XYZ file of C-alpha atoms in Angstrom:
769
model
C -60.470 -32.742 4.040
C -62.535 -30.106 5.874
C -61.722 -26.473 6.597
C -60.330 -24.467 9.509
C -62.662 -23.252 12.261
C -60.975 -19.832 12.383
C -62.210 -17.776 9.403
C -59.764 -15.959 7.097
C -60.959 -12.587 8.408
C -60.202 -13.721 11.948
C -56.616 -14.510 10.909
C -56.271 -11.139 9.168
C -57.274 -9.479 12.456
C -55.531 -11.812 14.932
C -51.971 -11.547 13.579
C -51.602 -7.732 13.406
C -53.518 -7.243 16.692
C -51.139 -9.617 18.541
C -48.166 -7.798 17.010
C -49.524 -4.423 18.101
C -50.232 -5.804 21.605
C -46.564 -6.898 21.754
C -45.379 -3.415 20.738
C -47.762 -1.815 23.263
C -46.545 -4.087 26.082
C -42.912 -3.248 25.218
C -43.688 0.473 25.482
C -45.372 -0.028 28.858
C -42.272 -1.849 30.154
C -40.082 0.948 28.809
C -42.181 3.565 30.647
C -41.837 1.595 33.896
C -38.050 1.468 33.468
C -37.940 5.189 32.676
C -39.447 5.938 36.100
C -35.997 5.285 37.526
C -34.359 8.717 37.179
C -30.712 9.005 36.228
C -30.431 12.502 37.653
C -29.828 13.785 41.185
C -33.119 14.411 42.982
C -34.997 12.894 40.062
C -37.102 10.653 42.233
C -40.461 11.501 43.690
C -40.817 13.366 46.948
C -40.315 10.759 49.654
C -42.582 12.724 52.004
C -45.562 12.227 49.702
C -47.984 9.554 50.986
C -48.168 8.003 47.499
C -44.444 8.035 46.895
C -43.865 4.418 47.826
C -43.080 2.178 44.911
C -43.548 -1.588 44.993
C -42.565 -3.191 48.327
C -42.697 0.183 50.074
C -39.573 1.589 48.424
C -39.538 5.072 47.002
C -37.524 6.188 43.999
C -35.159 7.877 46.449
C -32.237 6.060 47.978
C -33.244 4.165 51.110
C -29.799 3.601 52.582
C -27.043 6.130 51.987
C -23.957 4.579 50.436
C -21.106 4.210 52.893
C -18.977 7.326 52.483
C -20.367 8.185 49.045
C -22.369 11.291 48.284
C -25.587 10.329 46.486
C -25.510 13.382 44.239
C -22.026 12.486 42.934
C -22.888 8.805 42.467
C -25.943 9.569 40.317
C -24.036 12.142 38.261
C -21.205 9.666 37.693
C -23.639 6.910 36.649
C -25.331 9.283 34.171
C -21.946 10.308 32.755
C -20.801 6.702 32.276
C -24.126 5.661 30.744
C -23.874 8.516 28.239
C -20.327 7.491 27.275
C -21.397 3.856 26.739
C -24.498 4.874 24.747
C -22.549 7.281 22.527
C -19.824 4.696 21.906
C -22.368 1.977 20.995
C -24.395 4.314 18.732
C -21.268 5.541 16.980
C -20.068 1.997 16.316
C -23.429 0.782 15.012
C -23.782 3.754 12.657
C -20.272 3.100 11.299
C -21.039 -0.608 10.926
C -24.395 0.058 9.280
C -22.755 2.316 6.660
C -20.605 -0.576 5.479
C -23.418 -3.121 5.830
C -25.805 -0.784 3.973
C -23.472 -0.670 0.965
C -23.288 -4.461 0.966
C -27.071 -4.778 1.344
C -27.855 -2.666 -1.713
C -25.092 -4.304 -3.791
C -26.388 -7.777 -2.902
C -29.969 -6.691 -3.640
C -28.869 -5.803 -7.185
C -27.197 -9.224 -7.447
C -30.426 -10.988 -6.408
C -32.412 -9.084 -9.038
C -29.911 -9.797 -11.829
C -29.455 -13.488 -11.035
C -33.151 -14.337 -10.560
C -34.225 -12.111 -13.439
C -31.837 -13.897 -15.806
C -33.493 -17.293 -15.174
C -36.011 -16.544 -17.955
C -33.924 -13.946 -19.750
C -35.687 -11.027 -17.977
C -38.920 -11.994 -19.685
C -42.114 -10.235 -18.590
C -44.364 -13.039 -19.936
C -46.224 -15.425 -17.653
C -44.667 -18.886 -17.360
C -45.783 -22.421 -16.409
C -45.807 -22.871 -12.623
C -42.808 -24.723 -11.164
C -44.918 -27.382 -9.422
C -47.956 -27.467 -11.743
C -47.183 -27.124 -15.446
C -50.914 -26.911 -16.379
C -51.211 -23.486 -14.709
C -49.494 -20.202 -15.560
C -47.717 -18.113 -12.941
C -46.103 -14.700 -12.720
C -42.844 -14.187 -14.665
C -39.400 -14.873 -13.142
C -38.704 -11.145 -13.384
C -41.486 -10.543 -10.837
C -39.936 -13.100 -8.482
C -36.606 -11.296 -8.911
C -38.105 -7.889 -8.116
C -40.182 -8.996 -5.145
C -37.360 -11.174 -3.738
C -35.153 -8.107 -3.857
C -37.760 -6.002 -2.033
C -38.291 -8.677 0.653
C -34.491 -8.995 1.065
C -34.246 -5.256 1.743
C -37.227 -5.423 4.121
C -35.644 -8.297 6.089
C -32.272 -6.539 6.204
C -33.728 -3.244 7.426
C -35.884 -5.003 10.046
C -32.818 -6.894 11.276
C -30.776 -3.705 11.581
C -33.669 -1.964 13.345
C -33.991 -4.906 15.774
C -30.335 -4.711 16.709
C -30.316 -0.921 17.026
C -33.448 -0.767 19.193
C -32.078 -3.478 21.458
C -28.818 -1.577 21.897
C -30.585 1.720 22.698
C -32.835 0.048 25.272
C -29.881 -1.705 26.936
C -27.785 1.469 27.185
C -30.852 3.303 28.535
C -31.323 0.687 31.276
C -27.826 -0.162 32.500
C -27.311 2.805 34.859
C -30.904 2.530 36.038
C -30.236 -1.094 37.040
C -27.136 0.071 38.947
C -29.072 2.721 40.841
C -31.865 0.297 41.704
C -29.296 -2.170 43.079
C -28.860 0.235 46.014
C -32.414 -0.604 47.103
C -31.947 -4.348 46.827
C -31.264 -7.112 44.365
C -34.974 -7.533 43.600
C -35.375 -3.963 42.373
C -32.329 -4.240 40.147
C -33.530 -7.573 38.751
C -36.926 -6.143 37.791
C -35.355 -3.141 36.031
C -32.925 -5.312 34.039
C -35.582 -7.873 33.148
C -38.158 -5.275 32.096
C -35.540 -3.669 29.848
C -34.807 -7.053 28.282
C -38.556 -7.556 27.788
C -38.766 -4.279 25.858
C -36.261 -5.650 23.384
C -37.845 -9.106 23.243
C -41.375 -7.898 22.535
C -40.360 -5.180 20.076
C -38.302 -7.641 18.042
C -40.903 -10.430 18.035
C -43.760 -8.039 17.204
C -41.893 -6.050 14.553
C -40.679 -9.188 12.798
C -44.214 -10.611 12.709
C -45.884 -7.351 11.646
C -43.459 -6.564 8.813
C -43.742 -10.118 7.451
C -47.569 -10.013 7.619
C -47.727 -6.637 5.848
C -45.263 -7.795 3.175
C -47.359 -10.905 2.431
C -50.543 -8.870 2.075
C -48.899 -6.244 -0.147
C -47.262 -8.891 -2.382
C -50.638 -10.636 -2.670
C -52.054 -7.581 -4.428
C -49.781 -8.381 -7.386
C -49.530 -12.169 -7.198
C -53.237 -12.878 -6.698
C -53.776 -16.645 -6.836
C -50.112 -17.438 -7.560
C -49.268 -18.307 -3.960
C -46.264 -20.407 -4.973
C -44.604 -17.377 -6.576
C -45.671 -15.104 -3.717
C -44.044 -17.198 -1.007
C -40.960 -17.921 -3.113
C -40.451 -14.146 -3.248
C -40.991 -13.874 0.528
C -37.907 -16.080 1.159
C -35.772 -12.993 0.541
C -37.060 -11.704 3.919
C -35.169 -14.453 5.745
C -32.044 -13.925 3.625
C -32.010 -10.197 4.432
C -32.485 -10.807 8.139
C -29.692 -13.347 8.433
C -27.148 -11.583 6.235
C -27.392 -8.462 8.398
C -27.275 -10.631 11.530
C -24.036 -12.213 10.360
C -22.218 -8.881 10.124
C -23.820 -7.703 13.375
C -22.774 -10.854 15.230
C -19.240 -11.038 13.826
C -18.526 -7.276 13.966
C -20.048 -6.845 17.419
C -18.390 -10.016 18.685
C -14.938 -8.898 17.571
C -15.520 -5.454 19.105
C -16.615 -6.702 22.503
C -14.043 -9.460 22.867
C -11.075 -7.341 21.739
C -11.907 -4.851 24.489
C -12.725 -7.564 27.059
C -9.511 -9.509 26.487
C -7.384 -6.368 26.526
C -9.027 -5.114 29.734
C -8.724 -8.479 31.528
C -5.176 -9.445 30.569
C -3.568 -6.140 31.447
C -5.919 -4.893 34.188
C -6.759 -8.045 36.143
C -3.790 -10.328 35.461
C -0.883 -7.913 35.078
C -1.930 -4.927 37.207
C -4.170 -6.825 39.659
C -6.905 -4.158 39.591
C -10.638 -5.074 39.758
C -12.770 -5.743 36.712
C -14.332 -2.538 35.316
C -11.940 -0.389 37.336
C -12.162 3.196 35.929
C -8.332 3.302 35.780
C -8.421 0.660 33.017
C -8.352 2.432 29.609
C -10.314 -0.389 27.892
C -13.213 -0.386 30.354
C -15.584 1.860 28.365
C -14.879 -0.076 25.137
C -15.596 -3.321 27.065
C -19.004 -2.063 28.237
C -19.826 -0.687 24.776
C -18.994 -4.115 23.365
C -21.553 -5.867 25.580
C -24.268 -3.810 23.884
C -23.123 -4.024 20.265
C -22.223 -7.712 20.432
C -24.435 -9.470 22.963
C -27.500 -7.232 22.522
C -27.549 -5.914 18.933
C -25.925 -9.075 17.523
C -28.241 -11.460 19.387
C -31.298 -9.427 18.429
C -30.466 -9.589 14.746
C -29.537 -13.295 15.056
C -32.823 -14.414 16.598
C -34.819 -12.220 14.252
C -33.028 -13.964 11.370
C -33.938 -17.394 12.820
C -37.577 -16.347 13.155
C -37.726 -14.920 9.616
C -36.091 -17.986 8.067
C -38.183 -20.593 9.895
C -41.344 -18.690 8.911
C -40.202 -18.455 5.267
C -39.252 -22.142 5.091
C -42.673 -23.166 6.434
C -44.523 -20.768 4.095
C -42.616 -21.977 0.984
C -43.476 -25.629 1.660
C -47.077 -24.786 2.614
C -47.587 -22.824 -0.623
C -47.145 -26.003 -2.692
C -49.170 -28.118 -0.241
C -52.969 -28.266 0.025
C -52.971 -24.967 1.958
C -51.540 -23.082 -1.003
C -53.172 -25.122 -3.777
C -56.636 -24.663 -2.246
C -55.937 -21.076 -1.151
C -56.727 -21.696 2.521
C -55.403 -18.465 4.036
C -55.799 -19.331 7.739
C -54.010 -22.672 7.381
C -51.415 -21.058 5.132
C -50.594 -18.455 7.796
C -50.419 -21.098 10.556
C -46.705 -20.210 11.214
C -47.642 -16.553 11.784
C -50.542 -17.531 14.069
C -48.125 -19.587 16.208
C -45.885 -16.533 16.578
C -48.907 -14.339 17.392
C -50.039 -16.623 20.202
C -46.418 -16.780 21.349
C -46.441 -13.021 21.964
C -49.549 -13.303 24.165
C -48.079 -16.270 26.090
C -44.790 -14.422 26.670
C -46.694 -11.353 27.883
C -48.367 -13.416 30.610
C -45.079 -15.170 31.417
C -43.218 -11.873 31.863
C -45.705 -10.778 34.546
C -44.623 -13.779 36.664
C -41.095 -12.305 36.846
C -42.010 -8.643 37.300
C -45.401 -8.509 39.077
C -46.702 -11.832 40.409
C -43.582 -12.903 42.315
C -40.863 -10.949 44.052
C -37.086 -11.554 44.160
C -35.839 -11.068 47.723
C -32.421 -12.749 47.697
C -29.531 -13.459 45.334
C -30.247 -17.197 45.313
C -33.718 -16.566 43.838
C -32.462 -14.876 40.656
C -31.558 -17.942 38.591
C -34.674 -19.951 39.619
C -36.838 -16.968 38.608
C -35.275 -16.977 35.136
C -35.662 -20.744 34.845
C -39.340 -20.407 35.762
C -39.734 -18.071 32.799
C -38.628 -20.856 30.461
C -40.888 -23.469 32.090
C -43.994 -21.275 32.351
C -43.719 -20.030 28.780
C -43.207 -23.584 27.472
C -46.204 -25.002 29.377
C -48.521 -22.150 28.387
C -47.294 -22.235 24.791
C -48.044 -25.970 24.536
C -51.670 -25.208 25.434
C -51.685 -22.291 22.970
C -50.325 -24.468 20.142
C -52.965 -27.139 20.828
C -55.758 -24.551 20.541
C -54.240 -22.934 17.419
C -53.741 -26.296 15.698
C -57.380 -27.204 16.354
C -58.944 -23.923 15.163
C -56.532 -22.831 12.387
C -55.992 -26.163 10.589
C -58.375 -28.531 8.793
C -58.691 -31.916 10.481
C -56.808 -33.446 7.528
C -54.674 -31.931 4.761
C -51.717 -32.705 2.505
C -48.113 -31.529 2.791
C -45.639 -31.456 -0.117
C -42.995 -34.171 0.351
C -40.307 -34.274 -2.369
C -42.621 -34.624 -5.360
C -45.660 -36.183 -3.684
C -48.365 -35.022 -1.288
C -48.399 -36.580 2.224
C -51.679 -36.716 4.160
C -51.317 -35.155 7.635
C -53.760 -34.690 10.567
C -53.912 -31.467 12.586
C -52.911 -33.284 15.805
C -49.755 -34.512 14.066
C -48.770 -30.947 13.188
C -49.426 -29.961 16.794
C -46.939 -32.622 17.905
C -44.357 -31.301 15.400
C -44.523 -27.788 16.903
C -44.654 -29.115 20.469
C -41.616 -31.348 20.053
C -39.594 -28.351 18.819
C -40.836 -26.267 21.755
C -39.906 -28.869 24.366
C -36.602 -29.684 22.663
C -35.744 -26.008 23.124
C -36.481 -26.312 26.860
C -34.273 -29.431 27.098
C -31.435 -27.604 25.299
C -31.930 -24.638 27.640
C -31.700 -26.728 30.801
C -28.707 -28.761 29.580
C -26.958 -25.505 28.686
C -27.747 -24.150 32.150
C -26.379 -27.313 33.796
C -23.077 -27.033 31.945
C -22.610 -23.267 32.282
C -24.071 -22.336 35.693
C -21.710 -22.292 38.672
C -24.490 -23.757 40.799
C -23.718 -27.215 39.362
C -20.721 -29.569 39.482
C -19.383 -29.196 35.864
C -18.458 -25.502 36.310
C -17.341 -26.110 39.920
C -14.988 -28.842 38.626
C -13.578 -26.392 36.074
C -13.057 -23.850 38.876
C -11.371 -26.522 41.022
C -8.976 -27.344 38.170
C -7.609 -23.783 38.437
C -5.700 -24.895 41.570
C -3.018 -26.333 39.302
C -2.928 -23.465 36.822
C -4.411 -22.251 33.540
C -3.455 -25.378 31.536
C -5.691 -27.766 33.537
C -8.467 -25.136 33.501
C -8.313 -25.070 29.696
C -8.309 -28.916 29.501
C -11.331 -29.241 31.810
C -13.177 -26.465 29.996
C -12.702 -28.019 26.569
C -13.845 -31.421 27.874
C -16.967 -29.810 29.364
C -17.810 -28.145 26.044
C -17.447 -31.376 24.073
C -19.568 -33.303 26.572
C -22.281 -30.644 26.593
C -23.020 -31.351 22.915
C -24.436 -34.855 23.538
C -27.932 -34.235 24.928
C -28.769 -31.178 22.746
C -27.885 -33.195 19.621
C -30.144 -36.041 20.752
C -32.923 -33.499 21.435
C -32.503 -32.042 17.938
C -32.372 -35.554 16.427
C -35.615 -36.590 18.153
C -37.273 -33.361 16.955
C -36.177 -34.035 13.380
C -37.343 -37.675 13.453
C -40.760 -36.934 14.956
C -41.508 -33.832 12.875
C -40.305 -35.321 9.568
C -42.187 -38.586 10.183
C -45.455 -36.678 10.732
C -45.236 -33.805 8.248
C -42.037 -34.045 6.159
C -40.006 -30.832 5.774
C -42.995 -28.678 6.789
C -42.977 -30.472 10.136
C -39.302 -29.593 10.662
C -39.959 -25.935 9.769
C -42.814 -25.624 12.283
C -40.732 -27.476 14.910
C -38.149 -24.708 14.512
C -40.954 -22.168 14.873
C -42.071 -23.997 18.013
C -38.592 -23.584 19.452
C -38.735 -19.871 18.580
C -42.381 -19.322 19.519
C -41.380 -17.982 22.954
C -38.745 -15.698 21.386
C -39.948 -12.642 23.341
C -39.265 -14.355 26.678
C -36.017 -15.873 25.370
C -34.725 -12.474 24.273
C -35.818 -10.818 27.535
C -33.777 -13.395 29.463
C -30.865 -13.042 27.070
C -30.748 -9.230 27.042
C -31.018 -9.192 30.825
C -27.437 -10.590 31.031
C -25.495 -7.813 29.232
C -27.638 -5.149 30.954
C -26.656 -6.617 34.344
C -23.010 -6.862 33.221
C -23.023 -3.172 32.268
C -24.715 -2.329 35.575
C -21.837 -3.955 37.453
C -19.291 -2.050 35.402
C -21.034 1.238 36.104
C -21.178 0.440 39.849
C -17.398 -0.135 39.862
C -16.609 2.971 37.802
C -18.929 5.163 39.866
C -17.173 4.124 43.085
C -20.139 2.430 44.696
C -19.698 0.205 47.749
C -18.621 -3.414 47.634
C -22.079 -4.742 48.530
C -23.649 -2.990 45.535
C -21.068 -4.640 43.307
C -21.892 -8.014 44.928
C -25.541 -7.573 43.929
C -24.717 -6.624 40.350
C -22.224 -9.521 40.142
C -24.984 -11.901 41.265
C -27.270 -10.522 38.546
C -24.433 -10.830 36.030
C -23.572 -14.451 36.972
C -27.185 -15.442 36.365
C -27.052 -13.401 33.167
C -24.053 -15.371 31.898
C -26.026 -18.574 32.277
C -29.134 -17.124 30.622
C -27.010 -15.752 27.773
C -25.674 -19.281 27.252
C -29.278 -20.598 27.283
C -30.191 -17.979 24.662
C -27.296 -19.135 22.484
C -28.440 -22.743 22.947
C -31.931 -21.833 21.676
C -30.404 -19.958 18.735
C -28.154 -22.878 17.775
C -30.885 -25.547 18.200
C -33.401 -23.541 16.180
C -30.706 -22.888 13.538
C -30.219 -26.608 13.070
C -33.926 -27.164 12.466
C -34.327 -24.030 10.341
C -31.381 -24.843 8.085
C -32.643 -28.412 7.602
C -36.090 -27.086 6.638
C -34.480 -24.577 4.256
C -32.334 -27.387 2.872
C -35.487 -29.385 2.100
C -37.100 -26.369 0.439
C -33.910 -25.787 -1.598
C -33.822 -29.409 -2.794
C -37.482 -29.148 -3.895
C -37.056 -25.766 -5.552
C -33.883 -26.826 -7.362
C -35.725 -29.913 -8.682
C -33.255 -32.397 -7.129
C -34.908 -35.798 -6.834
C -32.403 -37.431 -4.452
C -29.223 -36.388 -2.622
C -26.911 -39.386 -2.883
C -23.827 -38.993 -0.678
C -22.066 -41.813 -2.573
C -21.823 -39.743 -5.746
C -18.562 -37.751 -6.045
C -20.414 -34.491 -6.758
C -22.263 -34.668 -3.451
C -19.482 -36.159 -1.341
C -16.934 -33.468 -2.187
C -19.553 -30.903 -1.206
C -20.214 -32.775 2.035
C -16.594 -32.836 3.136
C -15.936 -29.223 2.123
C -19.126 -28.082 3.841
C -18.040 -29.837 7.068
C -14.755 -27.889 6.866
C -16.360 -24.434 6.455
C -17.307 -23.933 10.164
C -13.660 -24.586 11.111
C -12.431 -22.103 8.502
C -14.986 -19.543 9.665
C -14.090 -20.094 13.347
C -10.379 -19.709 12.549
C -11.022 -16.382 10.867
C -13.191 -14.980 13.682
C -10.881 -16.253 16.455
C -7.840 -14.763 14.753
C -9.694 -11.508 14.211
C -10.393 -11.264 17.935
C -6.770 -12.168 18.670
C -5.415 -9.483 16.301
C -7.717 -6.799 17.706
C -6.989 -7.864 21.292
C -3.252 -7.660 20.626
C -3.593 -4.001 19.636
C -5.797 -3.377 22.671
C -3.329 -5.002 25.096
C -0.466 -2.916 23.675
C -2.504 0.304 24.014
C -3.618 -0.431 27.587
C -0.012 -1.261 28.582
C 1.225 1.922 26.890
C -1.222 4.041 28.863
C -0.364 2.426 32.186
C 3.344 2.911 31.471
C 3.248 6.455 30.100
C 0.419 8.332 31.839
C 1.691 9.564 35.225
C -0.685 8.888 38.123
C -2.971 6.539 36.148
C -2.432 3.457 38.320
C -2.690 5.635 41.450
C -6.060 6.978 40.266
C -5.002 10.647 40.061
C -5.058 10.802 36.240
C -7.784 9.807 33.735
C -7.113 7.210 31.014
C -7.666 7.830 27.312
C -10.852 5.798 26.784
C -11.441 7.151 23.266
C -8.337 5.532 21.757
C -9.392 2.084 23.003
C -12.921 2.586 21.629
C -11.365 3.550 18.266
C -9.132 0.436 18.239
C -12.151 -1.843 18.803
C -14.265 -0.021 16.209
C -11.600 -0.003 13.477
C -10.607 -3.624 14.082
C -14.141 -4.984 14.097
C -15.206 -3.138 10.940
C -12.104 -4.333 9.091
C -12.116 -7.893 10.438
C -15.835 -8.654 9.947
C -15.553 -8.494 6.122
C -13.532 -11.717 5.362
C -15.730 -14.086 7.476
C -18.858 -12.444 6.047
C -17.519 -12.827 2.488
C -16.744 -16.513 3.120
C -20.333 -17.245 4.124
C -22.022 -15.123 1.454
C -19.833 -16.154 -1.475
C -19.594 -19.908 -0.829
C -23.139 -20.823 -2.039
C -22.761 -18.543 -5.080
C -19.381 -19.988 -6.106
C -20.355 -23.623 -5.464
C -23.787 -23.246 -7.114
C -22.449 -21.527 -10.235
C -19.319 -23.645 -10.770
C -20.292 -27.069 -9.354
C -24.109 -27.036 -9.442
C -26.995 -27.762 -7.117
C -26.005 -31.347 -6.195
C -22.595 -30.304 -4.878
C -24.186 -27.335 -3.145
C -26.645 -29.695 -1.389
C -23.613 -31.589 -0.049
C -22.014 -28.349 1.179
C -25.207 -27.371 3.026
C -25.529 -30.785 4.692
C -21.864 -30.865 5.707
C -21.846 -27.348 7.189
C -25.044 -28.088 9.132
C -23.718 -31.295 10.688
C -20.345 -29.930 11.806
C -21.452 -26.347 12.482
C -24.043 -27.293 15.105
C -21.532 -29.380 17.088
C -18.824 -26.707 17.088
C -21.300 -23.933 17.936
C -22.731 -25.711 21.009
C -19.298 -26.760 22.214
C -17.715 -23.299 21.778
C -20.613 -21.438 23.438
C -20.776 -23.747 26.450
C -17.012 -23.926 26.959
C -16.774 -20.135 27.010
C -19.802 -19.811 29.313
C -18.346 -22.378 31.756
C -14.970 -20.618 31.919
C -16.662 -17.280 32.557
C -18.797 -18.609 35.410
C -15.882 -20.578 36.888
C -14.100 -17.228 37.239
C -17.193 -15.656 38.795
C -17.589 -18.644 41.145
C -14.106 -17.965 42.570
C -14.662 -14.203 42.721
C -17.996 -14.465 44.538
C -16.630 -16.791 47.235
C -20.163 -17.902 48.095
C -19.119 -21.392 49.286
C -16.267 -22.819 51.349
C -14.826 -24.427 48.218
C -14.890 -21.099 46.329
C -13.235 -19.300 49.272
C -10.391 -21.815 49.299
C -9.740 -21.027 45.586
C -9.997 -17.252 46.035
C -9.878 -14.392 46.648
C -9.446 -12.154 43.615
C -5.771 -11.968 42.641
C -4.916 -15.476 43.879
C -3.165 -17.913 41.543
C -6.337 -20.004 40.935
C -8.215 -16.772 40.170
C -5.571 -15.684 37.675
C -5.800 -19.121 36.005
C -9.600 -18.699 35.850
C -9.216 -15.254 34.245
C -6.983 -16.740 31.550
C -9.588 -19.453 30.849
C -12.304 -16.811 30.708
C -10.201 -14.773 28.298
C -9.727 -17.750 25.972
C -13.429 -18.510 26.188
C -14.572 -14.984 25.381
C -14.195 -15.224 21.583
C -15.554 -18.781 21.661
C -18.825 -17.900 23.414
C -19.392 -14.411 22.052
C -17.913 -14.396 18.543
C -17.258 -17.764 16.875
C -19.914 -19.937 18.578
C -22.948 -17.670 18.125
C -21.872 -16.680 14.598
C -21.759 -20.310 13.451
C -25.508 -20.745 13.753
C -25.900 -17.817 11.364
C -23.441 -19.479 8.955
C -25.508 -22.649 8.626
C -28.833 -20.776 8.310
C -27.555 -18.116 5.970
C -25.955 -20.475 3.445
C -29.178 -22.520 3.367
C -31.531 -19.559 2.849
C -29.188 -17.978 0.283
C -29.149 -21.263 -1.655
C -32.952 -21.370 -1.517
C -33.303 -17.826 -2.868
C -30.851 -18.463 -5.739
C -32.071 -22.061 -6.414
C -33.824 -21.230 -9.748
C -30.645 -19.553 -11.042
C -28.380 -22.414 -9.956
C -30.774 -25.018 -11.454
C -30.855 -23.144 -14.788
C -27.324 -21.787 -15.195
C -25.252 -23.552 -12.480
C -22.755 -26.400 -12.707
C -20.529 -24.714 -15.313
C -17.585 -27.023 -14.528
C -19.536 -30.208 -15.235
C -21.137 -28.696 -18.327
C -17.678 -27.933 -19.758
C -16.331 -31.366 -19.006
């Protein structure tokens, strides 16, 4: 079969070095962002000959704002940024207290359930896939699975928290840079997003690599047991991401809906107007939902796809023959991905320059194309040097012979499918194309037609991404069985640092626009931040598309690993046990969506009532002579999101446990398949519908074309109809849609972790009868 060209020592050096390079690059980007001073007179002396920054601009303001004192503007920006940062930090700490209790309680559950498989025996046992060899006891798997679960959970929480801190650090700096031009503001926002992207990708890789090496000290040659224990890492990452996504999504959308319905529709005041009591809560929500939630979500996808690939590889020739380099092929892909994304980022920040608004979206699209092309070359090199020319992959009880070029194609098809999904998402959510313009045009006849057109757009936008996912599954499974699907998911996520940079750029730009409005900056500054934000809405939708597409592949790979680990020979949908699971599983995404949508509605109802109360009872508020009570609105969002995130989270976490224990592994396999099939469709549709409604509203507000000017301006009847559509779409695109991809991944990885327990003690109902 041959051996890999890259020696094991080379792998042991390559992976941590690439991770550390990613962390170092993130710190460099952060230092560059920190050069923008959020303090009056904080810039360099403009008289100094070396004071010119890139393009001849100094840190000082080039053009004085019309009628606005610079000193006051900068002070106001700093004050607003502090309020947003404190609100976001306070919410996350409150959320993490509740999530921390759950995490330690669930860790105990993992230990008890997996330890009971062999009656908490400390004796070695026959290996699951090779009865002639002895492996470590089940109690060891229970202990190490618990440790890896806690590691994954803590890394996920850290990823979300770091992302939030970076975003709140950068939002006012982006606003201040917008005074110098749209290019300066773009670079600041994008660099800030890159800090989050590289920190998350590098930390996830480094923690996983360290965990594998530490676990190996105990497990020795028992690689099957080692990588079974590592699956807890993915479970920890996704379970924390679920609460982060749902809690943050409820927070941000409750504030957003309350602010829009009362402020823009009823009172006809601009978005992010400082007179609106919900405006600070709205800006806080962008950071805790779209930044912290998305960070945890994509970290969970990365952790799970890596774990799924490692579990299958451990019982293939890589694990049987103890070929470390080939075994760590998934981690090498991620390592090369960090280097590729580093080069790609320089194209946006250093090699090319944004000079006009119309160049923003193409620059972000180029990031996707450049990273995909470079990554394809990187994967080809890695597949040649890190894999033997021929090897075997475990395929439901047998070993399938695979060539290294076939595995390259598996990763590449996932990578390019991600690009296809990204561009289709952009087509359906960007106001540069006809689908969103048609939605905007439908606002001429009111909110009802806007809603109809938006729903139709969302349903139609599912078609091509599903075909892209289907082609990826067919190609990767044909070449390398379930391992092929797992590495295809990794291929889609291999450029995660660039994907997250693009995704985080959106909420940072959105916050920058809010700060510009609240600080009283001129209309043209707000136009620049709105242009950044409109591009950010599209890139956020692209990020969600990547997350959903990768979730489909990841959950299918985890499903295959679960079926193997639970010793199920076939999954026959014609048997009643499986079919009832299939139909119930297909229902779960609807149940989950209903819970999250209603949660947003309930929280928004309280927010609307509070905003109305303040407008009606605080003298001088609407005239701008009195300050609103921002703190009460922040408290409403915090309390509602903490309370409302528990039922949806419990539904997802308890379903596999209840089904596995009462009905057994065959019914559970049906539930996993059903939730995957329906969840992907609903998630894509919900995310794209919400994104299209949002950008239809921004299309009318910007008035960049003759058609848009006919529909506008702000406050016109078509604009009010667009605001209502945007308000309906908010919980779809930022709460229910993105959370669904976590649902399908999380149930699959949880089932995989508990598979030995379900196979041994599950199916109580059928045992009784």
